[in-house]
Amino acid sequence: EAQVTQNPRYLITVTGKKLTVTCSQNMNHEYMSWYRQDPGLGLRQIYYSMNVEVTDKGDVPEGYKVSRKEKRNFPLILESPSPNQTSLYFCASSSGEENNSPLHFGNGTRLTVT
Amino acid sequence: GDSVTQMEGPVTLSEEAFLTINCTYTATGYPSLFWYVQYPGEGLQLLLKATKADDKGSNKGFEATYRKETTSFHLEKGSVQVSDSAVYFCALSDLRTSYDKVIFGPGTSLSVIP
């Protein structure tokens, strides 16, 4: 089954404790992206990647890192989480080859930083 | 830059009522337009899309027509069901002007009551 898999689904951590949210897709997609979803602010893009070893900042990259060493994986790294990073995070991918290539989303990771 | 505006929610309807969720866009090029749906506890999933003017996208009884003259892509369904309760996002993508991202509207929450 074609899918984007994020782990974990829920994560509670404390300020400053490094964490990684994993994202994997099995559709051989070149484009991958991370979003955060907050009430009243909608979806905001954090980072994106157009191919292996190619990553770039989205609208809200501060406090986050990503890597794209393999085509299928695109982990999101919070080196020193802070309470304002409490949010619902989504990973997404698409083939990116055409204007009408839709995004495929994971089921989300709900992060709470205390 | 490109942008998407959606009607404010939440929207509450009785089962079998007619649904319209308004969406208008601003774009310098010729984007593809999408509606995504987010059911409770899940990620976004593509509901329908349209790639050029006058195209009609349809799926699961929902329809939307790409209107270039009014820069609109309103979502409609003739008879909603309780299972349609979700958040609906209008979005655009134009590889020629903003390859790196999909522009999302803020989302409209729909509740359908029996």
PDB file of C-alpha atoms in Angstrom:
ATOM      1  CA  GLU A   1       0.000   0.000   0.000  1.00  0.00           C
ATOM      2  CA  ALA A   2       1.319   3.430  -0.978  1.00  0.00           C
ATOM      3  CA  GLN A   3       1.810   5.452   2.143  1.00  0.00           C
ATOM      4  CA  VAL A   4       3.746   7.980   4.161  1.00  0.00           C
ATOM      5  CA  THR A   5       4.624   6.676   7.614  1.00  0.00           C
ATOM      6  CA  GLN A   6       5.457   8.947  10.503  1.00  0.00           C
ATOM      7  CA  ASN A   7       6.626   7.905  13.934  1.00  0.00           C
ATOM      8  CA  PRO A   8       5.817   8.368  16.681  1.00  0.00           C
ATOM      9  CA  ARG A   9       2.133   9.406  16.582  1.00  0.00           C
ATOM     10  CA  TYR A  10       2.373  11.042  19.991  1.00  0.00           C
ATOM     11  CA  LEU A  11       5.402  12.425  21.783  1.00  0.00           C
ATOM     12  CA  ILE A  12       5.732  14.258  25.084  1.00  0.00           C
ATOM     13  CA  THR A  13       9.132  15.640  25.945  1.00  0.00           C
ATOM     14  CA  VAL A  14      10.841  18.304  28.017  1.00  0.00           C
ATOM     15  CA  THR A  15      12.518  21.502  26.943  1.00  0.00           C
ATOM     16  CA  GLY A  16      15.981  20.968  25.516  1.00  0.00           C
ATOM     17  CA  LYS A  17      15.867  17.209  25.026  1.00  0.00           C
ATOM     18  CA  LYS A  18      16.769  16.409  21.434  1.00  0.00           C
ATOM     19  CA  LEU A  19      14.238  14.415  19.471  1.00  0.00           C
ATOM     20  CA  THR A  20      13.710  13.046  15.980  1.00  0.00           C
ATOM     21  CA  VAL A  21      10.442  12.416  14.182  1.00  0.00           C
ATOM     22  CA  THR A  22      10.852   9.901  11.392  1.00  0.00           C
ATOM     23  CA  CYS A  23       9.118   9.977   8.015  1.00  0.00           C
ATOM     24  CA  SER A  24       9.283   7.326   5.339  1.00  0.00           C
ATOM     25  CA  GLN A  25       7.492   6.969   1.995  1.00  0.00           C
ATOM     26  CA  ASN A  26       7.280   3.929  -0.269  1.00  0.00           C
ATOM     27  CA  MET A  27       6.226   5.651  -3.493  1.00  0.00           C
ATOM     28  CA  ASN A  28       9.679   6.580  -4.781  1.00  0.00           C
ATOM     29  CA  HIS A  29       8.712  10.246  -4.524  1.00  0.00           C
ATOM     30  CA  GLU A  30      11.391  12.850  -5.051  1.00  0.00           C
ATOM     31  CA  TYR A  31       9.678  15.670  -3.168  1.00  0.00           C
ATOM     32  CA  MET A  32       9.148  15.552   0.604  1.00  0.00           C
ATOM     33  CA  SER A  33       8.111  18.224   3.042  1.00  0.00           C
ATOM     34  CA  TRP A  34       7.354  18.876   6.700  1.00  0.00           C
ATOM     35  CA  TYR A  35       4.444  20.976   7.948  1.00  0.00           C
ATOM     36  CA  ARG A  36       3.189  22.035  11.309  1.00  0.00           C
ATOM     37  CA  GLN A  37      -0.487  22.609  11.966  1.00  0.00           C
ATOM     38  CA  ASP A  38      -1.596  25.012  14.687  1.00  0.00           C
ATOM     39  CA  PRO A  39      -5.093  26.275  15.551  1.00  0.00           C
ATOM     40  CA  GLY A  40      -5.841  29.486  13.714  1.00  0.00           C
ATOM     41  CA  LEU A  41      -2.602  29.331  11.714  1.00  0.00           C
ATOM     42  CA  GLY A  42      -3.367  26.474   9.347  1.00  0.00           C
ATOM     43  CA  LEU A  43      -0.537  24.485   7.764  1.00  0.00           C
ATOM     44  CA  ARG A  44       2.910  26.050   7.665  1.00  0.00           C
ATOM     45  CA  GLN A  45       5.822  24.538   5.834  1.00  0.00           C
ATOM     46  CA  ILE A  46       8.964  23.907   7.882  1.00  0.00           C
ATOM     47  CA  TYR A  47      11.423  22.356   5.432  1.00  0.00           C
ATOM     48  CA  TYR A  48      11.247  20.619   2.103  1.00  0.00           C
ATOM     49  CA  SER A  49      13.429  18.462  -0.069  1.00  0.00           C
ATOM     50  CA  MET A  50      13.332  18.115  -3.825  1.00  0.00           C
ATOM     51  CA  ASN A  51      15.684  15.146  -3.919  1.00  0.00           C
ATOM     52  CA  VAL A  52      18.376  13.262  -2.045  1.00  0.00           C
ATOM     53  CA  GLU A  53      20.847  15.619  -0.367  1.00  0.00           C
ATOM     54  CA  VAL A  54      18.775  18.642  -1.426  1.00  0.00           C
ATOM     55  CA  THR A  55      16.883  20.423   1.354  1.00  0.00           C
ATOM     56  CA  ASP A  56      15.653  23.961   1.824  1.00  0.00           C
ATOM     57  CA  LYS A  57      13.842  26.125   4.337  1.00  0.00           C
ATOM     58  CA  GLY A  58      10.129  26.640   4.272  1.00  0.00           C
ATOM     59  CA  ASP A  59       8.208  29.358   6.069  1.00  0.00           C
ATOM     60  CA  VAL A  60       9.030  28.435   9.682  1.00  0.00           C
ATOM     61  CA  PRO A  61      12.398  26.617   9.789  1.00  0.00           C
ATOM     62  CA  GLU A  62      13.769  28.071  13.049  1.00  0.00           C
ATOM     63  CA  GLY A  63      14.522  25.411  15.641  1.00  0.00           C
ATOM     64  CA  TYR A  64      14.319  22.509  13.185  1.00  0.00           C
ATOM     65  CA  LYS A  65      16.731  20.472  11.108  1.00  0.00           C
ATOM     66  CA  VAL A  66      16.170  17.880   8.417  1.00  0.00           C
ATOM     67  CA  SER A  67      18.232  15.474   6.393  1.00  0.00           C
ATOM     68  CA  ARG A  68      17.649  13.554   3.169  1.00  0.00           C
ATOM     69  CA  LYS A  69      20.298  10.863   2.908  1.00  0.00           C
ATOM     70  CA  GLU A  70      17.972   8.401   1.211  1.00  0.00           C
ATOM     71  CA  LYS A  71      15.086   9.026  -1.112  1.00  0.00           C
ATOM     72  CA  ARG A  72      12.501   7.357   1.097  1.00  0.00           C
ATOM     73  CA  ASN A  73      13.366   8.968   4.452  1.00  0.00           C
ATOM     74  CA  PHE A  74      13.089  12.563   5.623  1.00  0.00           C
ATOM     75  CA  PRO A  75      13.493  12.858   9.405  1.00  0.00           C
ATOM     76  CA  LEU A  76      12.676  16.044  11.308  1.00  0.00           C
ATOM     77  CA  ILE A  77      15.117  16.879  14.089  1.00  0.00           C
ATOM     78  CA  LEU A  78      14.529  19.207  17.010  1.00  0.00           C
ATOM     79  CA  GLU A  79      17.942  19.763  18.590  1.00  0.00           C
ATOM     80  CA  SER A  80      16.636  21.688  21.585  1.00  0.00           C
ATOM     81  CA  PRO A  81      12.844  21.641  21.678  1.00  0.00           C
ATOM     82  CA  SER A  82      10.956  24.519  23.247  1.00  0.00           C
ATOM     83  CA  PRO A  83       7.294  24.817  24.313  1.00  0.00           C
ATOM     84  CA  ASN A  84       6.456  26.925  21.242  1.00  0.00           C
ATOM     85  CA  GLN A  85       7.199  23.849  19.133  1.00  0.00           C
ATOM     86  CA  THR A  86       4.244  22.062  20.670  1.00  0.00           C
ATOM     87  CA  SER A  87       2.186  21.305  17.587  1.00  0.00           C
ATOM     88  CA  LEU A  88       0.816  18.712  15.188  1.00  0.00           C
ATOM     89  CA  TYR A  89       3.402  17.796  12.572  1.00  0.00           C
ATOM     90  CA  PHE A  90       2.815  16.286   9.151  1.00  0.00           C
ATOM     91  CA  CYS A  91       5.210  14.816   6.653  1.00  0.00           C
ATOM     92  CA  ALA A  92       4.166  14.780   2.999  1.00  0.00           C
ATOM     93  CA  SER A  93       5.554  13.606  -0.315  1.00  0.00           C
ATOM     94  CA  SER A  94       4.789  13.901  -3.999  1.00  0.00           C
ATOM     95  CA  SER A  95       6.319  12.907  -7.290  1.00  0.00           C
ATOM     96  CA  GLY A  96       6.726  16.610  -8.043  1.00  0.00           C
ATOM     97  CA  GLU A  97       6.902  15.899 -11.721  1.00  0.00           C
ATOM     98  CA  GLU A  98       3.776  17.719 -12.795  1.00  0.00           C
ATOM     99  CA  ASN A  99       1.781  20.694 -11.676  1.00  0.00           C
ATOM    100  CA  ASN A 100      -1.063  18.441 -10.604  1.00  0.00           C
ATOM    101  CA  SER A 101       0.925  15.942  -8.553  1.00  0.00           C
ATOM    102  CA  PRO A 102      -0.915  15.789  -5.220  1.00  0.00           C
ATOM    103  CA  LEU A 103       0.732  15.604  -1.831  1.00  0.00           C
ATOM    104  CA  HIS A 104       0.473  12.382   0.173  1.00  0.00           C
ATOM    105  CA  PHE A 105       0.410  12.987   3.914  1.00  0.00           C
ATOM    106  CA  GLY A 106       1.346  10.924   6.917  1.00  0.00           C
ATOM    107  CA  ASN A 107      -1.079  10.618   9.824  1.00  0.00           C
ATOM    108  CA  GLY A 108       0.712  13.195  11.905  1.00  0.00           C
ATOM    109  CA  THR A 109       2.801  13.418  15.053  1.00  0.00           C
ATOM    110  CA  ARG A 110       1.386  15.296  17.993  1.00  0.00           C
ATOM    111  CA  LEU A 111       4.301  16.789  19.921  1.00  0.00           C
ATOM    112  CA  THR A 112       4.050  18.323  23.374  1.00  0.00           C
ATOM    113  CA  VAL A 113       7.073  20.099  24.837  1.00  0.00           C
ATOM    114  CA  THR A 114       6.839  20.950  28.535  1.00  0.00           C
TER     115      THR A 114
ATOM    116  CA  GLY B   1       2.764  36.021  -3.993  1.00  0.00           C
ATOM    117  CA  ASP B   2       0.260  33.250  -4.528  1.00  0.00           C
ATOM    118  CA  SER B   3      -2.444  32.834  -1.888  1.00  0.00           C
ATOM    119  CA  VAL B   4      -5.657  30.960  -1.084  1.00  0.00           C
ATOM    120  CA  THR B   5      -8.641  32.298   0.824  1.00  0.00           C
ATOM    121  CA  GLN B   6     -11.394  30.118   2.236  1.00  0.00           C
ATOM    122  CA  MET B   7     -14.629  30.892   3.979  1.00  0.00           C
ATOM    123  CA  GLU B   8     -14.381  30.941   7.729  1.00  0.00           C
ATOM    124  CA  GLY B   9     -15.789  28.046   9.711  1.00  0.00           C
ATOM    125  CA  PRO B  10     -16.946  26.173  11.526  1.00  0.00           C
ATOM    126  CA  VAL B  11     -19.832  25.137   9.349  1.00  0.00           C
ATOM    127  CA  THR B  12     -22.624  23.054  10.860  1.00  0.00           C
ATOM    128  CA  LEU B  13     -25.188  21.356   8.626  1.00  0.00           C
ATOM    129  CA  SER B  14     -27.929  18.815   9.032  1.00  0.00           C
ATOM    130  CA  GLU B  15     -27.618  15.511   7.236  1.00  0.00           C
ATOM    131  CA  GLU B  16     -28.724  15.693   3.577  1.00  0.00           C
ATOM    132  CA  ALA B  17     -28.221  19.468   3.404  1.00  0.00           C
ATOM    133  CA  PHE B  18     -26.424  21.122   0.484  1.00  0.00           C
ATOM    134  CA  LEU B  19     -22.819  22.118   1.101  1.00  0.00           C
ATOM    135  CA  THR B  20     -20.806  24.963  -0.389  1.00  0.00           C
ATOM    136  CA  ILE B  21     -17.362  25.930   0.864  1.00  0.00           C
ATOM    137  CA  ASN B  22     -16.013  28.975  -0.926  1.00  0.00           C
ATOM    138  CA  CYS B  23     -12.412  29.178  -2.075  1.00  0.00           C
ATOM    139  CA  THR B  24     -10.724  31.946  -4.039  1.00  0.00           C
ATOM    140  CA  TYR B  25      -7.115  32.219  -5.060  1.00  0.00           C
ATOM    141  CA  THR B  26      -4.497  34.686  -6.212  1.00  0.00           C
ATOM    142  CA  ALA B  27      -1.827  33.440  -8.573  1.00  0.00           C
ATOM    143  CA  THR B  28       0.506  34.975 -11.098  1.00  0.00           C
ATOM    144  CA  GLY B  29       0.635  31.878 -13.270  1.00  0.00           C
ATOM    145  CA  TYR B  30      -1.689  28.985 -14.083  1.00  0.00           C
ATOM    146  CA  PRO B  31      -1.878  26.825 -11.001  1.00  0.00           C
ATOM    147  CA  SER B  32      -3.457  23.474 -10.380  1.00  0.00           C
ATOM    148  CA  LEU B  33      -6.139  23.585  -7.693  1.00  0.00           C
ATOM    149  CA  PHE B  34      -6.900  21.010  -5.034  1.00  0.00           C
ATOM    150  CA  TRP B  35      -9.264  20.215  -2.217  1.00  0.00           C
ATOM    151  CA  TYR B  36      -7.847  18.159   0.626  1.00  0.00           C
ATOM    152  CA  VAL B  37      -9.855  16.670   3.491  1.00  0.00           C
ATOM    153  CA  GLN B  38      -8.651  15.935   7.014  1.00  0.00           C
ATOM    154  CA  TYR B  39     -10.744  13.523   9.043  1.00  0.00           C
ATOM    155  CA  PRO B  40     -10.345  13.582  12.837  1.00  0.00           C
ATOM    156  CA  GLY B  41      -7.024  12.143  13.938  1.00  0.00           C
ATOM    157  CA  GLU B  42      -5.713  11.705  10.421  1.00  0.00           C
ATOM    158  CA  GLY B  43      -3.501  13.454   7.914  1.00  0.00           C
ATOM    159  CA  LEU B  44      -4.761  15.347   4.912  1.00  0.00           C
ATOM    160  CA  GLN B  45      -5.810  13.376   1.870  1.00  0.00           C
ATOM    161  CA  LEU B  46      -6.595  14.516  -1.621  1.00  0.00           C
ATOM    162  CA  LEU B  47     -10.319  14.885  -2.252  1.00  0.00           C
ATOM    163  CA  LEU B  48     -10.281  16.248  -5.800  1.00  0.00           C
ATOM    164  CA  LYS B  49      -8.247  18.389  -8.157  1.00  0.00           C
ATOM    165  CA  ALA B  50      -8.456  20.432 -11.341  1.00  0.00           C
ATOM    166  CA  THR B  51      -5.533  21.399 -13.528  1.00  0.00           C
ATOM    167  CA  LYS B  52      -6.870  24.036 -15.893  1.00  0.00           C
ATOM    168  CA  ALA B  53      -9.662  26.533 -16.377  1.00  0.00           C
ATOM    169  CA  ASP B  54     -13.178  25.064 -16.596  1.00  0.00           C
ATOM    170  CA  ASP B  55     -12.013  21.653 -15.390  1.00  0.00           C
ATOM    171  CA  LYS B  56     -14.346  20.030 -12.889  1.00  0.00           C
ATOM    172  CA  GLY B  57     -12.906  17.796 -10.214  1.00  0.00           C
ATOM    173  CA  SER B  58     -15.188  15.291  -8.507  1.00  0.00           C
ATOM    174  CA  ASN B  59     -14.964  12.537  -5.929  1.00  0.00           C
ATOM    175  CA  LYS B  60     -17.271  10.955  -3.312  1.00  0.00           C
ATOM    176  CA  GLY B  61     -20.152  13.213  -4.379  1.00  0.00           C
ATOM    177  CA  PHE B  62     -18.070  16.390  -4.014  1.00  0.00           C
ATOM    178  CA  GLU B  63     -17.449  18.681  -6.973  1.00  0.00           C
ATOM    179  CA  ALA B  64     -15.468  21.825  -7.672  1.00  0.00           C
ATOM    180  CA  THR B  65     -15.010  23.761 -10.918  1.00  0.00           C
ATOM    181  CA  TYR B  66     -11.871  25.757 -11.755  1.00  0.00           C
ATOM    182  CA  ARG B  67     -13.178  29.242 -12.590  1.00  0.00           C
ATOM    183  CA  LYS B  68     -10.386  31.397 -13.954  1.00  0.00           C
ATOM    184  CA  GLU B  69     -12.595  34.437 -14.542  1.00  0.00           C
ATOM    185  CA  THR B  70     -13.581  34.592 -10.872  1.00  0.00           C
ATOM    186  CA  THR B  71     -10.381  32.929  -9.542  1.00  0.00           C
ATOM    187  CA  SER B  72     -12.520  30.504  -7.584  1.00  0.00           C
ATOM    188  CA  PHE B  73     -12.697  26.787  -6.822  1.00  0.00           C
ATOM    189  CA  HIS B  74     -15.754  26.360  -4.608  1.00  0.00           C
ATOM    190  CA  LEU B  75     -16.447  22.930  -3.126  1.00  0.00           C
ATOM    191  CA  GLU B  76     -20.014  21.590  -3.341  1.00  0.00           C
ATOM    192  CA  LYS B  77     -21.933  18.500  -2.356  1.00  0.00           C
ATOM    193  CA  GLY B  78     -25.618  17.988  -2.879  1.00  0.00           C
ATOM    194  CA  SER B  79     -26.379  15.935   0.217  1.00  0.00           C
ATOM    195  CA  VAL B  80     -23.909  15.728   3.092  1.00  0.00           C
ATOM    196  CA  GLN B  81     -23.594  12.820   5.479  1.00  0.00           C
ATOM    197  CA  VAL B  82     -22.371  12.600   9.056  1.00  0.00           C
ATOM    198  CA  SER B  83     -19.258  10.863   7.717  1.00  0.00           C
ATOM    199  CA  ASP B  84     -18.363  14.056   5.803  1.00  0.00           C
ATOM    200  CA  SER B  85     -17.560  15.815   9.081  1.00  0.00           C
ATOM    201  CA  ALA B  86     -13.948  16.913   8.645  1.00  0.00           C
ATOM    202  CA  VAL B  87     -11.726  19.887   7.909  1.00  0.00           C
ATOM    203  CA  TYR B  88     -11.492  20.880   4.245  1.00  0.00           C
ATOM    204  CA  PHE B  89      -8.486  22.668   2.777  1.00  0.00           C
ATOM    205  CA  CYS B  90      -8.330  24.429  -0.567  1.00  0.00           C
ATOM    206  CA  ALA B  91      -4.840  24.532  -2.075  1.00  0.00           C
ATOM    207  CA  LEU B  92      -2.935  25.531  -5.184  1.00  0.00           C
ATOM    208  CA  SER B  93       0.292  24.455  -6.770  1.00  0.00           C
ATOM    209  CA  ASP B  94       2.200  26.058  -9.586  1.00  0.00           C
ATOM    210  CA  LEU B  95       5.535  24.480 -10.422  1.00  0.00           C
ATOM    211  CA  ARG B  96       6.357  27.339 -12.758  1.00  0.00           C
ATOM    212  CA  THR B  97       6.287  30.014 -10.055  1.00  0.00           C
ATOM    213  CA  SER B  98       6.688  28.178  -6.734  1.00  0.00           C
ATOM    214  CA  TYR B  99       8.044  24.716  -7.268  1.00  0.00           C
ATOM    215  CA  ASP B 100       8.920  24.350  -3.637  1.00  0.00           C
ATOM    216  CA  LYS B 101       5.494  24.522  -2.099  1.00  0.00           C
ATOM    217  CA  VAL B 102       1.791  23.971  -2.144  1.00  0.00           C
ATOM    218  CA  ILE B 103      -0.183  26.973  -0.892  1.00  0.00           C
ATOM    219  CA  PHE B 104      -2.963  25.981   1.531  1.00  0.00           C
ATOM    220  CA  GLY B 105      -5.979  27.895   2.669  1.00  0.00           C
ATOM    221  CA  PRO B 106      -6.667  28.043   6.421  1.00  0.00           C
ATOM    222  CA  GLY B 107      -9.152  25.162   6.344  1.00  0.00           C
ATOM    223  CA  THR B 108     -12.899  25.032   6.963  1.00  0.00           C
ATOM    224  CA  SER B 109     -14.263  22.759   9.657  1.00  0.00           C
ATOM    225  CA  LEU B 110     -17.517  21.010   8.755  1.00  0.00           C
ATOM    226  CA  SER B 111     -19.787  19.272  11.242  1.00  0.00           C
ATOM    227  CA  VAL B 112     -22.771  17.324   9.962  1.00  0.00           C
ATOM    228  CA  ILE B 113     -25.425  16.470  12.532  1.00  0.00           C
ATOM    229  CA  PRO B 114     -28.005  13.677  12.150  1.00  0.00           C
TER     230      PRO B 114
END
